[in-house]
């Protein structure tokens, strides 16, 4: 059996891999089921019910206003001394649209669902990637493997290739089912919208960025666990990034009134990658006054190209470090 086939089999047969894949799929199923249950098509009956609710709210507000006016006539001082200034509700203040149940629009809402897909699969990919190589170091499996395959870099790179191919297959298949599921939700429980070739192309590009995020997460987990030679090493780094660099750094930057402090936080870069751009504002600086838009704080835009370059650079550094430590350190 070839090394690649052996590593692919090892990846797919691992219990932790199966557990986290199943957990991610269950979470995605819950999201889809919840969306289907909440969404409701705006049929004539639903529109009529919403109009009835709006009318009822309007009549109730009229009663409250009438009671306020009576109290004002008794004691005008409590109401500013002029009862004619009391607010009088109108029918336009209670539009039926405000009382409609939520509806899922496939064209407008599916990009957000792709982000949900990417987030859950990326989390699973990080755990699977870290445990795939971390357990090999902890249990001594790596040393045993190198007895019959002494090429260190080839062994590690083959493991990485098996992981990335497996994650790609999982993401593509899941994304296909995800797309069909939400199209069906829009078709039968909501709205589909006008789906042009440009819309489908946009969906596809968002899906490719989601795939990239999953692969980055898997590669980072793999590389960090390989450098630390333990699964916990990757988890420790991830926890440190979240606690120290997100919450701690965010608080320090805000206290120091650093310009565009949010641009130093990881979620904004991930958001820029998935949504093509992310705008951050400097609320501590004097605003730029505009005759049309009023006072606008200085803005900095993080583009998906910038976010992609940052992620590629971090992954490259981690994997290079993993390969270097694999080649230079003793197998202990």
PDB file of C-alpha atoms in Angstrom, residues 105-108 183 191-200 203:
ATOM      1  CA  UNK A 105     -34.567  34.723   0.969  1.00  0.00           C
ATOM      2  CA  UNK A 106     -32.162  32.338  -0.770  1.00  0.00           C
ATOM      3  CA  UNK A 107     -30.541  34.976  -2.951  1.00  0.00           C
ATOM      4  CA  UNK A 108     -29.906  37.452  -0.133  1.00  0.00           C
ATOM      5  CA  UNK A 183     -32.489  26.337  -2.088  1.00  0.00           C
ATOM      6  CA  UNK A 191     -38.260  32.987  -1.353  1.00  0.00           C
ATOM      7  CA  UNK A 192     -35.686  32.040  -3.957  1.00  0.00           C
ATOM      8  CA  UNK A 193     -35.298  35.378  -5.725  1.00  0.00           C
ATOM      9  CA  UNK A 194     -33.963  36.003  -9.194  1.00  0.00           C
ATOM     10  CA  UNK A 195     -30.958  33.721  -9.664  1.00  0.00           C
ATOM     11  CA  UNK A 196     -28.840  34.988 -12.527  1.00  0.00           C
ATOM     12  CA  UNK A 197     -25.510  33.590 -13.662  1.00  0.00           C
ATOM     13  CA  UNK A 198     -23.812  36.414 -11.770  1.00  0.00           C
ATOM     14  CA  UNK A 199     -25.541  35.400  -8.533  1.00  0.00           C
ATOM     15  CA  UNK A 200     -24.434  31.783  -8.913  1.00  0.00           C
ATOM     16  CA  UNK A 203     -22.114  31.989  -4.560  1.00  0.00           C
TER      17      UNK A 203
END
